[in-house]
PDB file of C-alpha atoms in Angstrom:
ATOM      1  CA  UNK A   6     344.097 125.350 -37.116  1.00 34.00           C
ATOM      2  CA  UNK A   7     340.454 124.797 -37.715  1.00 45.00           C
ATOM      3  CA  UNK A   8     337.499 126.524 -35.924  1.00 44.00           C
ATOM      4  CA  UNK A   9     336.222 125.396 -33.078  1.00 54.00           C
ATOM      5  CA  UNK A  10     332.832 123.935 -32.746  1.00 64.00           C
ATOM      6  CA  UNK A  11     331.434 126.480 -30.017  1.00 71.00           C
ATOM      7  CA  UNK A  12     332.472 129.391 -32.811  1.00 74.00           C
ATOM      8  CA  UNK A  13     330.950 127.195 -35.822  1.00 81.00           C
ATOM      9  CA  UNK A  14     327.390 127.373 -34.180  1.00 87.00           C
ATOM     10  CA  UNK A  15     327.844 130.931 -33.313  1.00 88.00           C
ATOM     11  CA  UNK A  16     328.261 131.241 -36.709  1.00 88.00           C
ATOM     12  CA  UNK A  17     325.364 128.971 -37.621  1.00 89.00           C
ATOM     13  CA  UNK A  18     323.462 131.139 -35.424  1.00 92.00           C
ATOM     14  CA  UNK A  19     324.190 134.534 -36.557  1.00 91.00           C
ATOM     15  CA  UNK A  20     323.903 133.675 -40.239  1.00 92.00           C
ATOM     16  CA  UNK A  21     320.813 131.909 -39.461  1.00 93.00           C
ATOM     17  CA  UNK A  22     319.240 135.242 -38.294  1.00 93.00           C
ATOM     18  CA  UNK A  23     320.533 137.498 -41.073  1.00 93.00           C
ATOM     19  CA  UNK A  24     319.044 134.526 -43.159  1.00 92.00           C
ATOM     20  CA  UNK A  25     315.545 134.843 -41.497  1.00 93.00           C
ATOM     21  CA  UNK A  26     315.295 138.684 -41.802  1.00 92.00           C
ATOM     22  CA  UNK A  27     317.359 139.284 -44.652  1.00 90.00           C
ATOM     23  CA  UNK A  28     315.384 136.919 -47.101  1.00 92.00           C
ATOM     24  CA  UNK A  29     311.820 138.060 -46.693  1.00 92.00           C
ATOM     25  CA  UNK A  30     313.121 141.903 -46.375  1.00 90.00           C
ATOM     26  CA  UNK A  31     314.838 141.767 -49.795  1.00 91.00           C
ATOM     27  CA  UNK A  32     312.485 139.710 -51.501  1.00 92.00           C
ATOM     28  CA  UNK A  33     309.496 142.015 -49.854  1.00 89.00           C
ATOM     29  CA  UNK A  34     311.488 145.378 -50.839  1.00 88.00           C
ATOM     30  CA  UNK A  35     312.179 143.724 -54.625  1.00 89.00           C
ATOM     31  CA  UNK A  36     308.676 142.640 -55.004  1.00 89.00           C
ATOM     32  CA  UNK A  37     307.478 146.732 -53.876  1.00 86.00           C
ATOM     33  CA  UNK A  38     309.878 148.120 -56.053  1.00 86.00           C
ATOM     34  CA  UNK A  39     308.900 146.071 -59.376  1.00 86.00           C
ATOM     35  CA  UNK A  40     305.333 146.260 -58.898  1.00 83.00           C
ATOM     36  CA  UNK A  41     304.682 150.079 -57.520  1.00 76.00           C
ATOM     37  CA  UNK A  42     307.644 151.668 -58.752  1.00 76.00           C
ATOM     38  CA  UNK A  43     308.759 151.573 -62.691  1.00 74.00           C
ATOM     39  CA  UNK A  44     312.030 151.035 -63.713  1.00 80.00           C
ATOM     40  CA  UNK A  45     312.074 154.960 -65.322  1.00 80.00           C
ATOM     41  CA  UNK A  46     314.386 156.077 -62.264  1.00 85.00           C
ATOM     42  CA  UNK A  47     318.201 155.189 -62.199  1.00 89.00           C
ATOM     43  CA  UNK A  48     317.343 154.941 -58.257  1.00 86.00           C
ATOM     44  CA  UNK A  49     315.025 152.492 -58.723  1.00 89.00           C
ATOM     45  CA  UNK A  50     317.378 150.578 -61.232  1.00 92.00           C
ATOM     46  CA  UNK A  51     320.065 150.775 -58.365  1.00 93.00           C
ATOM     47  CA  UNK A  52     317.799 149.676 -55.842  1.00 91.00           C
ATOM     48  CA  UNK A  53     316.498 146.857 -57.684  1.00 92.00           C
ATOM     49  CA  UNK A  54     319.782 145.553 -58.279  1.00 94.00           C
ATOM     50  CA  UNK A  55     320.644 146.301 -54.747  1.00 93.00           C
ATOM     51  CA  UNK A  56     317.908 144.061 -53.673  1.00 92.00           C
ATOM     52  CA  UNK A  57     318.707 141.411 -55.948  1.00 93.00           C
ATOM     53  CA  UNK A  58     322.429 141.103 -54.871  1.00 92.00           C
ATOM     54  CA  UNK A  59     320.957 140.359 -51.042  1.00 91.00           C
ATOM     55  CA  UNK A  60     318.845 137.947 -52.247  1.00 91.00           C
ATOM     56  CA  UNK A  61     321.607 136.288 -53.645  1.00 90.00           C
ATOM     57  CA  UNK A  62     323.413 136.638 -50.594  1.00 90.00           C
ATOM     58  CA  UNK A  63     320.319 135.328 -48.870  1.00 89.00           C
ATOM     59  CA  UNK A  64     320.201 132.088 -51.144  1.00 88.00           C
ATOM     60  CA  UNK A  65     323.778 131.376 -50.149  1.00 87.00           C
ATOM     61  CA  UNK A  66     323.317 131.275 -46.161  1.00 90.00           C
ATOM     62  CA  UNK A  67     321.009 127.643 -45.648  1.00 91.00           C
ATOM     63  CA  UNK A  68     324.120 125.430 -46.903  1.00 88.00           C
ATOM     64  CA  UNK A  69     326.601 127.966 -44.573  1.00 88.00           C
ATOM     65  CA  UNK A  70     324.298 127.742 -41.596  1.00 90.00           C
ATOM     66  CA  UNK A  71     323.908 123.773 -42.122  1.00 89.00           C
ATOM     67  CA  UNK A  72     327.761 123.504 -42.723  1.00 87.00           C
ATOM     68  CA  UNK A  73     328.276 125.522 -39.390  1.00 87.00           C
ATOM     69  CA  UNK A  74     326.077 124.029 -37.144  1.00 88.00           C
ATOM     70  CA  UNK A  75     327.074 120.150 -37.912  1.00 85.00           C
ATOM     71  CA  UNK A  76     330.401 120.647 -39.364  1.00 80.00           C
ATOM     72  CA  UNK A  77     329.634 118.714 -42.538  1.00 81.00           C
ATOM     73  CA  UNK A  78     329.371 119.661 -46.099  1.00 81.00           C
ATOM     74  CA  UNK A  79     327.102 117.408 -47.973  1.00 83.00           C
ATOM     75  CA  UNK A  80     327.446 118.881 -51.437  1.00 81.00           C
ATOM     76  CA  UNK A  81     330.193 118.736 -54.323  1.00 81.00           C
ATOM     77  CA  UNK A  82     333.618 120.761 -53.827  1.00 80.00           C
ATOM     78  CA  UNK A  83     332.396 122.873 -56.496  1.00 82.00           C
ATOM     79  CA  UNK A  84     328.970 123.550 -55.235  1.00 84.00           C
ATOM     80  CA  UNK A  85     331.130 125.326 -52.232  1.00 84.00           C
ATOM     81  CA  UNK A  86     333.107 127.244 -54.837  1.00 83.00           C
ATOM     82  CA  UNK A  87     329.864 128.965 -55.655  1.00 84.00           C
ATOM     83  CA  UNK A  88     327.980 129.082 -52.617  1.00 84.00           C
ATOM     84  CA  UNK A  89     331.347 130.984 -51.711  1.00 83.00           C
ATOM     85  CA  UNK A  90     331.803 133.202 -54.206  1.00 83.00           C
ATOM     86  CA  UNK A  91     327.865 133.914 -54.334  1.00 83.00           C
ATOM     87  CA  UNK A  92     328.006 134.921 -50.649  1.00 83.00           C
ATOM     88  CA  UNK A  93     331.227 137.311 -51.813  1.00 81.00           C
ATOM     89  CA  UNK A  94     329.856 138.424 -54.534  1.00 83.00           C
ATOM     90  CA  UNK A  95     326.899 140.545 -52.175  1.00 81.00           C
ATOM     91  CA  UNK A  96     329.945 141.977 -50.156  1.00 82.00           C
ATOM     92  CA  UNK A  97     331.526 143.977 -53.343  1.00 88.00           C
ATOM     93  CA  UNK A  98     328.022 144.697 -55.440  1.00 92.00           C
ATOM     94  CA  UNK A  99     326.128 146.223 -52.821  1.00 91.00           C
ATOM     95  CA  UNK A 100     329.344 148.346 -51.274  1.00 91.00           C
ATOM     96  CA  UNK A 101     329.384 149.482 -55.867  1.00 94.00           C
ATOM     97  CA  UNK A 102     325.316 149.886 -55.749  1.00 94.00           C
ATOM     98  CA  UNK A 103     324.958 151.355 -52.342  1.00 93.00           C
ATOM     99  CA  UNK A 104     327.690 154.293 -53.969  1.00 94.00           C
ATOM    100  CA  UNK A 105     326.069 154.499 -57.231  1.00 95.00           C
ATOM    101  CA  UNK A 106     322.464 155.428 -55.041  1.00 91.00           C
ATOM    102  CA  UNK A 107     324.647 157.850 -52.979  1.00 91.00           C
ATOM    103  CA  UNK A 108     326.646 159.655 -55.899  1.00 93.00           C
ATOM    104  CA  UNK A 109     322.897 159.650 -57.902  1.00 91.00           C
ATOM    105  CA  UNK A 110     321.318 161.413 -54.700  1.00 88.00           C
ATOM    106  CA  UNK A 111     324.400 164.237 -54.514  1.00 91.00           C
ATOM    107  CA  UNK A 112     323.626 165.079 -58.517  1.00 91.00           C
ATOM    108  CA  UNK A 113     320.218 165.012 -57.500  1.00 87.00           C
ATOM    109  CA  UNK A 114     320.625 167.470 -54.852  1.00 85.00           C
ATOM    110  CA  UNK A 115     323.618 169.980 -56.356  1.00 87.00           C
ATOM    111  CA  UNK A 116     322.886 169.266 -59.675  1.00 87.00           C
ATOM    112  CA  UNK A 117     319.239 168.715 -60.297  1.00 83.00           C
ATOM    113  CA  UNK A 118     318.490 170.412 -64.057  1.00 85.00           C
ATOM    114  CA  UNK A 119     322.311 169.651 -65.701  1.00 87.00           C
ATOM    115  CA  UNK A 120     322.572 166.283 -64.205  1.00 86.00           C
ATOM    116  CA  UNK A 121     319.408 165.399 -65.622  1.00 87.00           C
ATOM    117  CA  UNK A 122     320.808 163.662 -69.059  1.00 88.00           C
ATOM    118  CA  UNK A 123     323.531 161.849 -66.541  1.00 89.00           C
ATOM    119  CA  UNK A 124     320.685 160.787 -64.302  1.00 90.00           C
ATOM    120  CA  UNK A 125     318.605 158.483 -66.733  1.00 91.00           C
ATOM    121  CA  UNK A 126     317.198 154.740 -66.535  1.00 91.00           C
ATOM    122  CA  UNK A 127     319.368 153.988 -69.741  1.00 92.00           C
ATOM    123  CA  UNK A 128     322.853 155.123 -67.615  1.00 94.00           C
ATOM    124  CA  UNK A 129     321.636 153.839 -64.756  1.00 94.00           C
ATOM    125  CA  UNK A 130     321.412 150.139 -66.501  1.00 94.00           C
ATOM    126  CA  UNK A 131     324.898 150.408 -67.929  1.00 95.00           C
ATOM    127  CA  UNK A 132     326.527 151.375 -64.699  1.00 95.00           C
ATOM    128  CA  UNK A 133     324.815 147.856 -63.045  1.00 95.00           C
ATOM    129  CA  UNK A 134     325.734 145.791 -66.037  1.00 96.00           C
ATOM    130  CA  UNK A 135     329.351 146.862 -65.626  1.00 96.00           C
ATOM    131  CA  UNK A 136     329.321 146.135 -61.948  1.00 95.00           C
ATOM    132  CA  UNK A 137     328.345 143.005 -62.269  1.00 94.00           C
ATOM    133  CA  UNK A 138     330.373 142.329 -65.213  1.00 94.00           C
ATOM    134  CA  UNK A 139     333.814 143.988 -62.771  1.00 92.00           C
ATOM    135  CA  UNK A 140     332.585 141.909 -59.735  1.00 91.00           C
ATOM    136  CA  UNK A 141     332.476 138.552 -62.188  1.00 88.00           C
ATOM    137  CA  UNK A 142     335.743 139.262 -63.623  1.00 87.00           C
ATOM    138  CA  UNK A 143     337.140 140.387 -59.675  1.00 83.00           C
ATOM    139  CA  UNK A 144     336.245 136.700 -58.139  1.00 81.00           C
ATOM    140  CA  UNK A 145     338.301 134.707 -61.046  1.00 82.00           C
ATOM    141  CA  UNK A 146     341.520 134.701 -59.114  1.00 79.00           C
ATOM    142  CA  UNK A 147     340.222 134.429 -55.588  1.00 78.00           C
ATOM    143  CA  UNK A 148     337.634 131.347 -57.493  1.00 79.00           C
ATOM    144  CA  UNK A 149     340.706 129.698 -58.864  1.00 79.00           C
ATOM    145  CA  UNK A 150     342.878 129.712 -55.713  1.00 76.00           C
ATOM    146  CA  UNK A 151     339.964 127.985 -53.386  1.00 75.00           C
ATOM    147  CA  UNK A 152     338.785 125.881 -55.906  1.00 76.00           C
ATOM    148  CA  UNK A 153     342.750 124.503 -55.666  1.00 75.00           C
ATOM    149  CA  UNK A 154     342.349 124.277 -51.885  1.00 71.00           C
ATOM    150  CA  UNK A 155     339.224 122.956 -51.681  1.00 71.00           C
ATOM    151  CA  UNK A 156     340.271 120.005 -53.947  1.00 72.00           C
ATOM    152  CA  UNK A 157     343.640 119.240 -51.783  1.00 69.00           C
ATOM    153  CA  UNK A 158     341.735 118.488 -48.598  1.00 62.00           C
ATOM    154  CA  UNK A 159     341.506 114.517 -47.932  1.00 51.00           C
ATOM    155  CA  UNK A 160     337.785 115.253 -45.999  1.00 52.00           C
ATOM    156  CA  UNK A 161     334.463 116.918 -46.873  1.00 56.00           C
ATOM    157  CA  UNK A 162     334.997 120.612 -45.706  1.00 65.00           C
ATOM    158  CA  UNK A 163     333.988 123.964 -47.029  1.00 75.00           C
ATOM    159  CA  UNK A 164     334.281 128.127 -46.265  1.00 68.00           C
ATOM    160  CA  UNK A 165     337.824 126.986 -44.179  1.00 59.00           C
ATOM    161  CA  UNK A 166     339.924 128.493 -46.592  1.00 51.00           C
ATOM    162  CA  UNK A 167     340.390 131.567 -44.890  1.00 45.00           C
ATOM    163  CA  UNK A 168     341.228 129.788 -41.500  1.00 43.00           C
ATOM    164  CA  UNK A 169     344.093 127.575 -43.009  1.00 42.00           C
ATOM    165  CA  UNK A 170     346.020 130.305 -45.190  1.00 42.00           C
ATOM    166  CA  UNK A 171     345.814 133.136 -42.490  1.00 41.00           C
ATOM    167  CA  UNK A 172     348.014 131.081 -40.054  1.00 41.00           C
ATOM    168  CA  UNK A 173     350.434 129.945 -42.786  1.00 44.00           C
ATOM    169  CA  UNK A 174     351.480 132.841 -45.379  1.00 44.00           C
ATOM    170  CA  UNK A 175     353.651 130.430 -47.264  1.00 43.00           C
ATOM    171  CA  UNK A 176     350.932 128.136 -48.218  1.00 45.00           C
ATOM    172  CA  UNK A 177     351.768 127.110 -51.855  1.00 42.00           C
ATOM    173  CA  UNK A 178     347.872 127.134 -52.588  1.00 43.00           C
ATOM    174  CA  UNK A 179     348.192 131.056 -51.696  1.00 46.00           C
ATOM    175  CA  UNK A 180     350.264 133.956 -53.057  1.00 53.00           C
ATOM    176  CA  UNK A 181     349.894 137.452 -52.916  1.00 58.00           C
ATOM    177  CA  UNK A 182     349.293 139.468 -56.302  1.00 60.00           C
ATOM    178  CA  UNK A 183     347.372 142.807 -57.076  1.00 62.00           C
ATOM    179  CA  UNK A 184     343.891 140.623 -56.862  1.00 63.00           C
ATOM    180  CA  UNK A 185     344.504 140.130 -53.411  1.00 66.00           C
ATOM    181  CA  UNK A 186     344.540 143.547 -52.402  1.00 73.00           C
ATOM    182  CA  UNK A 187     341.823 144.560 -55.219  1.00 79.00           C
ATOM    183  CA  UNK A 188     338.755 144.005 -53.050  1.00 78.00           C
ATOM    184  CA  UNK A 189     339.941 146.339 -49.848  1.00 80.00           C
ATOM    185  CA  UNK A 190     341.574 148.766 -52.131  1.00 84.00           C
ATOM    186  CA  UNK A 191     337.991 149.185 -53.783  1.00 87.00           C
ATOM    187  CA  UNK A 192     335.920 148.951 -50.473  1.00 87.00           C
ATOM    188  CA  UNK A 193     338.334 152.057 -49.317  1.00 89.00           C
ATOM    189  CA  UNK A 194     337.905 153.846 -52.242  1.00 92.00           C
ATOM    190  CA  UNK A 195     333.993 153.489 -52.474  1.00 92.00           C
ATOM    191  CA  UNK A 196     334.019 154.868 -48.711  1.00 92.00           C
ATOM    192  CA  UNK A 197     335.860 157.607 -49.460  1.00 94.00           C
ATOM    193  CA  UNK A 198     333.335 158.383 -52.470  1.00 94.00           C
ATOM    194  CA  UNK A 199     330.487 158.139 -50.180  1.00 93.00           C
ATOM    195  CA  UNK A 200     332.088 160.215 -47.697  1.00 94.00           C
ATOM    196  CA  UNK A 201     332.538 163.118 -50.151  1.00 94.00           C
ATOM    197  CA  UNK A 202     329.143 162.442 -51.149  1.00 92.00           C
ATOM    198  CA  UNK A 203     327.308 162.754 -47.464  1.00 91.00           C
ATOM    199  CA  UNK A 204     329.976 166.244 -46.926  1.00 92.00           C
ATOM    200  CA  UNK A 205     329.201 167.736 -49.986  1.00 91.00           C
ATOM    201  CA  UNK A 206     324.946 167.542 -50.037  1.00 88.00           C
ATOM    202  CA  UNK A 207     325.329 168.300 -45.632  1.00 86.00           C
ATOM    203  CA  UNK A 208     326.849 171.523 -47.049  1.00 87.00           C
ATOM    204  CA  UNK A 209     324.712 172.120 -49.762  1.00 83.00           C
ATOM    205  CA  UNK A 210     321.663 171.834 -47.542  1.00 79.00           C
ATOM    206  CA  UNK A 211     322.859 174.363 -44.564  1.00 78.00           C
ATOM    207  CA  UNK A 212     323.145 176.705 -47.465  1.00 74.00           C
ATOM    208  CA  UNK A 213     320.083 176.185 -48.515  1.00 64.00           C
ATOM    209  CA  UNK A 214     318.318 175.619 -45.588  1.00 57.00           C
ATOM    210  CA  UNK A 215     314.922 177.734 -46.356  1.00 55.00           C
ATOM    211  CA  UNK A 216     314.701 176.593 -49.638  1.00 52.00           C
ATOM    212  CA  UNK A 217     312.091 173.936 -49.689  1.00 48.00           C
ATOM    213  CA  UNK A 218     311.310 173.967 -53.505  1.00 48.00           C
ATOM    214  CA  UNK A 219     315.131 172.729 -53.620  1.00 51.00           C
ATOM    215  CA  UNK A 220     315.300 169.657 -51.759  1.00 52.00           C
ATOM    216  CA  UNK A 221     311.618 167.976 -50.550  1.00 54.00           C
ATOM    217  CA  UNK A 222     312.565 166.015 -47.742  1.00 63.00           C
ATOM    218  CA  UNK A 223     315.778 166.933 -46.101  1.00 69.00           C
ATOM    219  CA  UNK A 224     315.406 164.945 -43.442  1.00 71.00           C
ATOM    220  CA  UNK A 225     315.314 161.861 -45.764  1.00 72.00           C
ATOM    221  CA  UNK A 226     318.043 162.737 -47.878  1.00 78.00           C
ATOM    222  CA  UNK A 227     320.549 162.902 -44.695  1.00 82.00           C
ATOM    223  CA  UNK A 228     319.390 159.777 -43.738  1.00 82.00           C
ATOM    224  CA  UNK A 229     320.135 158.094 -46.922  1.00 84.00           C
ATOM    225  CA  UNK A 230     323.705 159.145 -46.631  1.00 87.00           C
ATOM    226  CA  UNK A 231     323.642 158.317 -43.115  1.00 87.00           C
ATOM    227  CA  UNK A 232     322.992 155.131 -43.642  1.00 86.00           C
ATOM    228  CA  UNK A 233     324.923 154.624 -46.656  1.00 88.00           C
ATOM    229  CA  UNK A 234     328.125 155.630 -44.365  1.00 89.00           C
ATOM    230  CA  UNK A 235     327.208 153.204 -41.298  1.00 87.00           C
ATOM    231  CA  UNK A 236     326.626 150.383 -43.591  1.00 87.00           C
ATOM    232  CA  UNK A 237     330.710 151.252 -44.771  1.00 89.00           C
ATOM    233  CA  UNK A 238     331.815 151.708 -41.373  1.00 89.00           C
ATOM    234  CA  UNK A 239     330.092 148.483 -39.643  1.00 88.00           C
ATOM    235  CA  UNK A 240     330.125 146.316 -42.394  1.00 87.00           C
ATOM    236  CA  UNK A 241     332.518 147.053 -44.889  1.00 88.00           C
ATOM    237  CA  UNK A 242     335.313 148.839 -43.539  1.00 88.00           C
ATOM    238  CA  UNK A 243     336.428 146.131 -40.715  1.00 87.00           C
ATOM    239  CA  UNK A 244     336.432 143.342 -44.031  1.00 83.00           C
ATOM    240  CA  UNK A 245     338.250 146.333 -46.095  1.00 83.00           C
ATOM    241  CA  UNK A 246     341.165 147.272 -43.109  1.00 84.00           C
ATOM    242  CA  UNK A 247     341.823 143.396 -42.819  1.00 81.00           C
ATOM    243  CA  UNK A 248     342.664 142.646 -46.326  1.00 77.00           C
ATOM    244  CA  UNK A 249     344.600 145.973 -46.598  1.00 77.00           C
ATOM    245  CA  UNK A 250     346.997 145.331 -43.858  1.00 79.00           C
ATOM    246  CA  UNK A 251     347.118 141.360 -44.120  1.00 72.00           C
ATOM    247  CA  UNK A 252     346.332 140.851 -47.462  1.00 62.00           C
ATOM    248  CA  UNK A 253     344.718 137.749 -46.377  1.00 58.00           C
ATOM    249  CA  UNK A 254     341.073 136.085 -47.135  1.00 57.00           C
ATOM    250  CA  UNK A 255     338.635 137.629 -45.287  1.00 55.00           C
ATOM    251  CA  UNK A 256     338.264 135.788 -41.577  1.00 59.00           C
ATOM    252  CA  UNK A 257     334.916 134.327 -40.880  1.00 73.00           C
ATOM    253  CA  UNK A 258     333.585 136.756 -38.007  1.00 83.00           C
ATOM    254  CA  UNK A 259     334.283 139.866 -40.503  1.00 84.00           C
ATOM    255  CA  UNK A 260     332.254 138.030 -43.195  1.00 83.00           C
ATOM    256  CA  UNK A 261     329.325 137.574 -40.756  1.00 85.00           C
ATOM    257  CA  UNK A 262     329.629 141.198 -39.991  1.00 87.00           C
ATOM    258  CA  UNK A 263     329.911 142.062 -43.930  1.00 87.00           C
ATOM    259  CA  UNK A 264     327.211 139.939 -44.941  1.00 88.00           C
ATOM    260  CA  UNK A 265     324.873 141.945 -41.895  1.00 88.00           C
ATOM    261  CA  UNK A 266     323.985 144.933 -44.860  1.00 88.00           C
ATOM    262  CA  UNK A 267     321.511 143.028 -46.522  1.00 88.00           C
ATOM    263  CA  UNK A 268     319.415 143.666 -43.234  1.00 88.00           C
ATOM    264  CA  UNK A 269     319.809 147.200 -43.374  1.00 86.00           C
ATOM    265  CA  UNK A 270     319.608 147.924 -46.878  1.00 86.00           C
ATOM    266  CA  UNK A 271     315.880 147.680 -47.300  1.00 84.00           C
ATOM    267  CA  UNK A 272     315.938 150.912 -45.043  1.00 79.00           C
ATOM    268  CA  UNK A 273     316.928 152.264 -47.749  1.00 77.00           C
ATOM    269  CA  UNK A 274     314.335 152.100 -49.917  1.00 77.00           C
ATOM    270  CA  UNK A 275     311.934 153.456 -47.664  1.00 74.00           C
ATOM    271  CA  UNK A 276     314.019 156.907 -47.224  1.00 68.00           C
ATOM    272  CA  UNK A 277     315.050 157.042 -50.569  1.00 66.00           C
ATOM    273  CA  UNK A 278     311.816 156.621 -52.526  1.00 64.00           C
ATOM    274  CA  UNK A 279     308.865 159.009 -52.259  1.00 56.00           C
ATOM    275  CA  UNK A 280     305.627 157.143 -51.315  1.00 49.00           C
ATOM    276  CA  UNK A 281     307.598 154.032 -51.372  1.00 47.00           C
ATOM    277  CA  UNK A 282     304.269 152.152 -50.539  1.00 45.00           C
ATOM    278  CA  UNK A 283     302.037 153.628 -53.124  1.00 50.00           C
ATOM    279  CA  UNK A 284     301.485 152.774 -56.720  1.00 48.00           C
ATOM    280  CA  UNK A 285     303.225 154.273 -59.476  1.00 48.00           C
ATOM    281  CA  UNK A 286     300.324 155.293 -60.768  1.00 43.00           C
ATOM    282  CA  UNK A 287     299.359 157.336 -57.444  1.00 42.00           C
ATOM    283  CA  UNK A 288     303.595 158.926 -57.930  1.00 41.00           C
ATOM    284  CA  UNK A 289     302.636 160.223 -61.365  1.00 44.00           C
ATOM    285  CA  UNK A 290     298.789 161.650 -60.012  1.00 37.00           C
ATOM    286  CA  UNK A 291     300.703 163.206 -57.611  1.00 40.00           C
ATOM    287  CA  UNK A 292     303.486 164.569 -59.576  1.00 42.00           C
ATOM    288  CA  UNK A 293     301.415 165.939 -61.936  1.00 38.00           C
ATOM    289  CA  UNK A 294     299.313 167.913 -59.123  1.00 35.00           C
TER     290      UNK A 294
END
């Protein structure tokens, strides 16, 4: 059952907007936060690599709009293999960087003197090398298993492997093993993490609610949590429940939805970072006042 061409430029057109604000929003927010903000902050280092994972994502959507909106695919089967598993790739870093900025803001805020060794630049780089390193090693199977399908189709075609295995379980290009259920099982637990996260610091903050020395902006520290959790719950979380209960591929309008967070993510910068517009220079002068 393939899609049908009214869906395929709905789909053309929806990426093509998340293309046209996503790329110069990320590349915009990465350029800021290399140039005014050093990389001496573990939520810079998060944010950096947050940025960099929708840019990826970004670079991934012109051959997905063009293969949408004409129904062709004009590039090698393996160049589709990549553009696919670059465009996953965003979906499972920034749900892992998005809850490494939220569980560095609760130390922050509960623990700000003994989870100042934790909370380093250093740490910070490890935990994003290992990410990327667990979301390489996560897309091996899933690679493998289109890169078969993709090579047993008699036409040009690409991102249809989802389409053709959801409506036939017994496919003998798909079986269900552990990796299948992998990616929703960590999108689940990540939400749950960031969900602890935003309930803890709320508490901590009513108790603390006159004490201004404590937390600077509490206003903007909600809000990062805020956002963290509606970027789960509309993006994630549909993409997450699917693959739990099917363990399927992900359908395309879920992806569409999914790949929507590297739109809202730059919002996060702003509300995370203090003077997220001024030099680092200006941050110290201040700091030091």
């Amino acid at each position: 059952m393939e899609v049908g061409h009214e869906s395929n430029l709905v789909y053309a057109l929806v990426y093509g907007c998340i293309l046209a604000l996503g790329l110069p929003l990320n590349a915009v927010s990465l350029w800021i936060l290399l140039r005014r903000h050093s990389l001496k902050s573990p939520s810079v280092v998060f944010m950096v690599n947050l940025a960099l994972s929708d840019l990826l994502l970004a670079i991934s959507l012109p051959m997905r709009v063009y293969f949408y909106a004409t129904g062709i695919w004009p590039l090698s089967n393996e160049a589709c293999v990549w553009t696919t598993m670059l465009f996953r790739n965003n979906i499972r870093s920034s749900s892992i960087f998005i809850t490494f900025i939220s569980v560095d803001r609760l130390l922050a805020v509960l623990y700000p003197l003994r989870s100042r060794h934790l909370r380093t630049a250093s740490n910070a780089l490890k935990a994003v090398v290992l990410a990327w390193l667990f979301v390489c090693v996560l897309n091996i199977p899933e690679r493998l298993k289109f890169s078969a399908f993709i090579k047993s189709k008699n036409h040009s075609t690409c991102f249809e492997f989802q389409h053709n295995v959801s409506h036939n379980n017994s496919n003998p290009q798909y079986h269900k093993s552990v990796f299948t259920y992998l990616p929703s099982v960590l999108g689940l637990t990540l939400l749950a993490v960031n969900i602890v996260c935003t309930t803890l610091v709320s508490w901590t903050l009513r108790r603390h609610l006159s004490d201004l020395a404590r937390v600077n902006n509490k206003v903007n520290v909600m809000l990062i949590f805020v956002i963290n959790l509606m970027m789960f719950t509309i993006c994630f979380l549909p993409l997450a429940v699917f693959l739990f209960l099917y363990g399927l591929p992900v359908s395309t309008p879920l992806e569409c939805l999914a790949s929507f967070n590297c739109v809202l993510d730059p919002l996060l910068y702003y509300f995370s970072l203090d003077a997220f517009w001024k030099n680092k220079e200006d941050i110290e002068l201040a700091r030091e006042q």
